Coordinates of C-alpha atoms in Angstrom, one line a residue:
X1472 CA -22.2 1.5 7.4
X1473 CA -19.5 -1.4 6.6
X1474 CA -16.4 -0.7 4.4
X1475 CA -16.6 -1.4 1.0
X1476 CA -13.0 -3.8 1.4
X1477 CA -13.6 -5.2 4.6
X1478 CA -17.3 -5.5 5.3
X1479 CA -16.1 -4.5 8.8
X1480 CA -17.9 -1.7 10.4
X1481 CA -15.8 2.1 9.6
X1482 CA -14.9 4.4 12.1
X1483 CA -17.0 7.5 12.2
X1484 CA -19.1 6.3 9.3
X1485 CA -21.0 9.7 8.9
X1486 CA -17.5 11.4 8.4
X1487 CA -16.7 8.3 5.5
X1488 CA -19.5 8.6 3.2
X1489 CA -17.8 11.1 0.8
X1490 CA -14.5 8.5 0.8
X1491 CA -16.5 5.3 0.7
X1492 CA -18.8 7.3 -2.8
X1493 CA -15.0 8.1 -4.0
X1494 CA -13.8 4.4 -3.5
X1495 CA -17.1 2.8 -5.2
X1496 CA -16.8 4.1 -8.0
X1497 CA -13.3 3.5 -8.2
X1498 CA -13.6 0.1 -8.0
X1499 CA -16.2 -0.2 -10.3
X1500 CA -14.2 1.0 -13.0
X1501 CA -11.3 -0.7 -11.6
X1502 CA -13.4 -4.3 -11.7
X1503 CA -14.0 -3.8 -15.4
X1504 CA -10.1 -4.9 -16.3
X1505 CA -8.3 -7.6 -14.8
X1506 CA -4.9 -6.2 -16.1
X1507 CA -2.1 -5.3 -14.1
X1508 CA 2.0 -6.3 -13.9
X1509 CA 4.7 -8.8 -12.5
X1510 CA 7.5 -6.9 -11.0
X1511 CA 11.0 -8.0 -10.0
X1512 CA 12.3 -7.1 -6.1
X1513 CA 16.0 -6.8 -6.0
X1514 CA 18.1 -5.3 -3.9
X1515 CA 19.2 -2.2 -4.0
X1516 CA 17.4 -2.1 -7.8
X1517 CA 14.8 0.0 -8.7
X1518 CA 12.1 -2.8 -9.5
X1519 CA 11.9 -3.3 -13.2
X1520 CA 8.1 -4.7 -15.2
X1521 CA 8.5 -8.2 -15.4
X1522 CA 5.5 -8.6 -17.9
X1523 CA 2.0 -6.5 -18.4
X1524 CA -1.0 -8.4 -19.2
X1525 CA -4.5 -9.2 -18.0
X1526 CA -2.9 -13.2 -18.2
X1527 CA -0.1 -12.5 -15.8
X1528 CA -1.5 -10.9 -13.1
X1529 CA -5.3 -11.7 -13.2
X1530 CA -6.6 -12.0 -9.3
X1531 CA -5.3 -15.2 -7.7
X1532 CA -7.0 -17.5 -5.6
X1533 CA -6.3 -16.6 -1.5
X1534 CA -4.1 -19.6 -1.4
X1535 CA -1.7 -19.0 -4.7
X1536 CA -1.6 -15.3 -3.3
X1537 CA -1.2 -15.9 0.0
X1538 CA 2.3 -18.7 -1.3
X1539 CA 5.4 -17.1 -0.7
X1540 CA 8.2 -17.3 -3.1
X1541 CA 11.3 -19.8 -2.4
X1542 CA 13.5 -16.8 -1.9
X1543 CA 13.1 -16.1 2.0
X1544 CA 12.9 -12.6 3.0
X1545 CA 15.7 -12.2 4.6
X1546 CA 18.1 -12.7 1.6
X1547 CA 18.6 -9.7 0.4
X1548 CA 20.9 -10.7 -3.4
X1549 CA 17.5 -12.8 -4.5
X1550 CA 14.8 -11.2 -6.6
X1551 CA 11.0 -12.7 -6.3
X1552 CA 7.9 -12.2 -8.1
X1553 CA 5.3 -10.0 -7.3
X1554 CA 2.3 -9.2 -8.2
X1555 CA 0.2 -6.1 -9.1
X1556 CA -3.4 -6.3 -10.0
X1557 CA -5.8 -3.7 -10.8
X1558 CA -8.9 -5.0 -9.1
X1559 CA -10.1 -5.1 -5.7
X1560 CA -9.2 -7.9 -3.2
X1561 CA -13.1 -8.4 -2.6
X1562 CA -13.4 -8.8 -6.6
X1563 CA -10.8 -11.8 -6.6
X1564 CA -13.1 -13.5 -4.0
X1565 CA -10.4 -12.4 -0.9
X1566 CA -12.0 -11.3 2.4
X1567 CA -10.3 -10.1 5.8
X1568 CA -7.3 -8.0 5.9
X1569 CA -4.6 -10.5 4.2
X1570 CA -2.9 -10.0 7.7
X1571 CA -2.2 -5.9 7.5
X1572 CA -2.7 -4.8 11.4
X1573 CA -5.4 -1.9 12.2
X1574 CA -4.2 1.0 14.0
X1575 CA -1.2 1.2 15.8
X1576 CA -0.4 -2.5 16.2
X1577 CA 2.6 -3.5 15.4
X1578 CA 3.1 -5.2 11.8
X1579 CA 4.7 -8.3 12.9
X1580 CA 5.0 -10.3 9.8
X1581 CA 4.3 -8.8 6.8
X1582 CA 0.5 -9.2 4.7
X1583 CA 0.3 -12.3 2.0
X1584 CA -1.4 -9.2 0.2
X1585 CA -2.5 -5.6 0.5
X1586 CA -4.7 -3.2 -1.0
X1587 CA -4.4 0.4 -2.1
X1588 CA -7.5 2.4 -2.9
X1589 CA -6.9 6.1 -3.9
X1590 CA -10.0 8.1 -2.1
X1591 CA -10.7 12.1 -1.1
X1592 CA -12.2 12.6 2.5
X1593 CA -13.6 15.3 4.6
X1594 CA -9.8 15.8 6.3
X1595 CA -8.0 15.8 2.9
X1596 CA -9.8 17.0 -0.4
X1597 CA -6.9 15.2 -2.8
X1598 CA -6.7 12.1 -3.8
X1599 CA -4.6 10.1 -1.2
X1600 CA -4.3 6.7 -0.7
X1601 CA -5.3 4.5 2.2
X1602 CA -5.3 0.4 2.7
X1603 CA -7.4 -1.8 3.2
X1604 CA -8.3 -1.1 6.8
X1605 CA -8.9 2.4 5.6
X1606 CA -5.7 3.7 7.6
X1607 CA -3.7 7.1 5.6
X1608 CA -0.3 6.4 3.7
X1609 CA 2.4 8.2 3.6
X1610 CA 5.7 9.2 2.2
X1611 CA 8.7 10.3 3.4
X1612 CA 10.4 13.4 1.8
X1613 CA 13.9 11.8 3.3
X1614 CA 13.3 9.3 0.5
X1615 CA 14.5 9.6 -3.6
X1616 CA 11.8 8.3 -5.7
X1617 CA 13.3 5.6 -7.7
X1618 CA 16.7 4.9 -5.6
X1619 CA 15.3 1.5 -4.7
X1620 CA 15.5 1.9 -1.0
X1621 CA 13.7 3.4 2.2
X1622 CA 15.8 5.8 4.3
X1623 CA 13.3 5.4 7.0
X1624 CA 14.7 2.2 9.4
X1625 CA 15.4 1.3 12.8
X1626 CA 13.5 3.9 14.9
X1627 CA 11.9 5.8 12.4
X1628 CA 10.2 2.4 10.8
X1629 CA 8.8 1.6 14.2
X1630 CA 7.5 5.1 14.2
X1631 CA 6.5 4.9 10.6
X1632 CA 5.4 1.0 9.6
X1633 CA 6.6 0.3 6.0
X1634 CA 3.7 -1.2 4.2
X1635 CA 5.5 -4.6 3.9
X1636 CA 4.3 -7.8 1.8
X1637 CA 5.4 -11.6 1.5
X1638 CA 7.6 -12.3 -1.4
X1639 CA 4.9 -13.6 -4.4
X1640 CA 1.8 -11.6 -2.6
X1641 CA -0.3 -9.6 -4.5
X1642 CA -1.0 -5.7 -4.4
X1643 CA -4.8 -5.1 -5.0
X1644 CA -5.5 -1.8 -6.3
X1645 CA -8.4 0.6 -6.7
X1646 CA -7.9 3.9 -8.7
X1647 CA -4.3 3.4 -8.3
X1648 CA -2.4 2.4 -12.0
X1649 CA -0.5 -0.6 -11.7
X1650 CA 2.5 0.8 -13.5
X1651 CA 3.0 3.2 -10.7
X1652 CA 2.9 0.4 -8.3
X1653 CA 6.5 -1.3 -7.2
X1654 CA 8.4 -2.3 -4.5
X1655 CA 11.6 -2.1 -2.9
X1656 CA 14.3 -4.3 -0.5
X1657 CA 14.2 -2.8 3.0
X1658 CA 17.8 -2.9 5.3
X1659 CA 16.1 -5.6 6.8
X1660 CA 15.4 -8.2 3.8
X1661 CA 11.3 -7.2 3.6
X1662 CA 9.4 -6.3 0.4
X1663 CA 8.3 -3.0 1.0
X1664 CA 5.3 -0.9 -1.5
X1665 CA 6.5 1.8 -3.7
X1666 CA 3.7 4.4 -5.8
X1667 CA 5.7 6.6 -8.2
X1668 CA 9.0 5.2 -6.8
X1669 CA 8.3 6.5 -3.2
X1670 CA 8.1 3.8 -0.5
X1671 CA 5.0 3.9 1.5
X1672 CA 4.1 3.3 4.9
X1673 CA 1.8 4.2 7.6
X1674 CA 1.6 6.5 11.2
X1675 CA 1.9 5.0 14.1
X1676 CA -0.1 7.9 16.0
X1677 CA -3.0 7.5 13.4
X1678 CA -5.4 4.9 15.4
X1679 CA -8.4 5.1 13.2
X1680 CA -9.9 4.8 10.0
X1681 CA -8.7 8.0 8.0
X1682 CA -6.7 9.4 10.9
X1683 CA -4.2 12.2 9.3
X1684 CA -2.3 12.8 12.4
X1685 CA 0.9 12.5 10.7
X1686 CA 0.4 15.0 7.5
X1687 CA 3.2 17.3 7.7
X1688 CA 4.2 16.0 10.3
X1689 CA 8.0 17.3 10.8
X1690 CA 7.8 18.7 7.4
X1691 CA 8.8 15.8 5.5
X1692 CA 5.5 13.4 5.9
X1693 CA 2.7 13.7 3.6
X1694 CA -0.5 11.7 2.6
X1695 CA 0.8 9.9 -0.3
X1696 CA -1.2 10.4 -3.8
X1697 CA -2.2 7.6 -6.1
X1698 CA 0.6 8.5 -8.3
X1699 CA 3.1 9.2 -5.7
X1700 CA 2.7 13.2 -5.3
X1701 CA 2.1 14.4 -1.6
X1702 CA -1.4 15.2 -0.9
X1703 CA -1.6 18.0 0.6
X1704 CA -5.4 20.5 0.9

């Protein structure tokens, strides 16, 4: 069996059919609209809607997505476009990755785009949302939703990988609604994913496909739900 987003083979496919029947038919209701949002990254700012309609944020072309703004990372006073759609990478004719790393390899650079796909799975009955190489995300209950930062950096971000993007990349979405989709300025200048106003990010112990070795992990991580909640069983 191949993932539905990557067309690379999954990991424990028997365990995956349940998620990959969720996802499917998420996306197929999710590839009926086009719409979605611009949103605005400042710093220190919870992101505001820049504009909401099926014009402004159909699917791009891999090249337009993968364009970064002219406001470099690293400059933490500049706001940049960004761009939420609600489709699937695959349905805007991307393939690959869009540069997020598998497993526990270390996110150098952050993706020209990612994908979040809201699924259930043998380990975790709720809805919870993984990316587009079908690893968990989570969030941090050290975090406010809505204060427009992470408090998770230094140590704790290399224990816990933000789910970074370029400035001007594109956030492909399947059962996930784009208005709960935003981002945030990291410590460090990067554009990091927000659902419900909770920054997201991934488990550095979770080495496969729907790992869930960091749920409740310390008491304060959870599987993150497509609307923000924690997803617990």
């Amino acid at each position: 069996m191949t993932s539905y987003f990557s067309g690379r083979p999954t990991f424990g496919a028997a365990t995956r059919r349940a998620t990959l029947a969720t996802v499917t038919a998420l996306c197929a209701a999710a590839a009926l609209t086009a719409c979605g949002r611009t949103i605005q990254i400042g710093s220190g700012d919870t992101p505001t809607s820049a504009s909401t309609s099926a014009s402004a944020s159909a699917p791009a072309p891999a090249t337009s997505s993968a364009a970064p703004t002219s406001a470099a990372p690293d400059q933490q006073g500049s706001n940049s476009a960004l761009q939420v759609v609600d489709s699937t990478a695959r349905d805007a004719g991307l393939n690959g990755t869009g540069g997020t790393v598998v497993g526990t390899a270390v996110q150098e650079t952050p993706p020209q785009w990612v994908q979040l796909a809201a699924v259930t799975s043998p380990g975790l009955a709720a809805p919870h949302l993984i990316n587009i190489n079908q690893a968990v995300l989570y969030r941090f209950d050290g975090d406010r939703a809505d204060s427009g930062q992470s408090n998770c950096n230094g140590t704790c971000a290399a224990k816990w990988p933000p789910v970074t993007i370029k400035e001007g990349g594109n956030v492909y979405l399947a059962g996930v609604n784009p208005k709960d989709v935003a981002a945030v300025r990291r410590a460090d200048g990067k554009v990091q994913v927000t659902v419900g106003g909770w920054p997201v990010y991934r488990f550095s112990g979770d080495a496969g496909a729907g790992d869930l070795n960091g749920q409740g992990l310390d008491g304060k991580w959870f599987a993150v739900g497509p609307k923000g909640q924690k997803a617990v069983r």
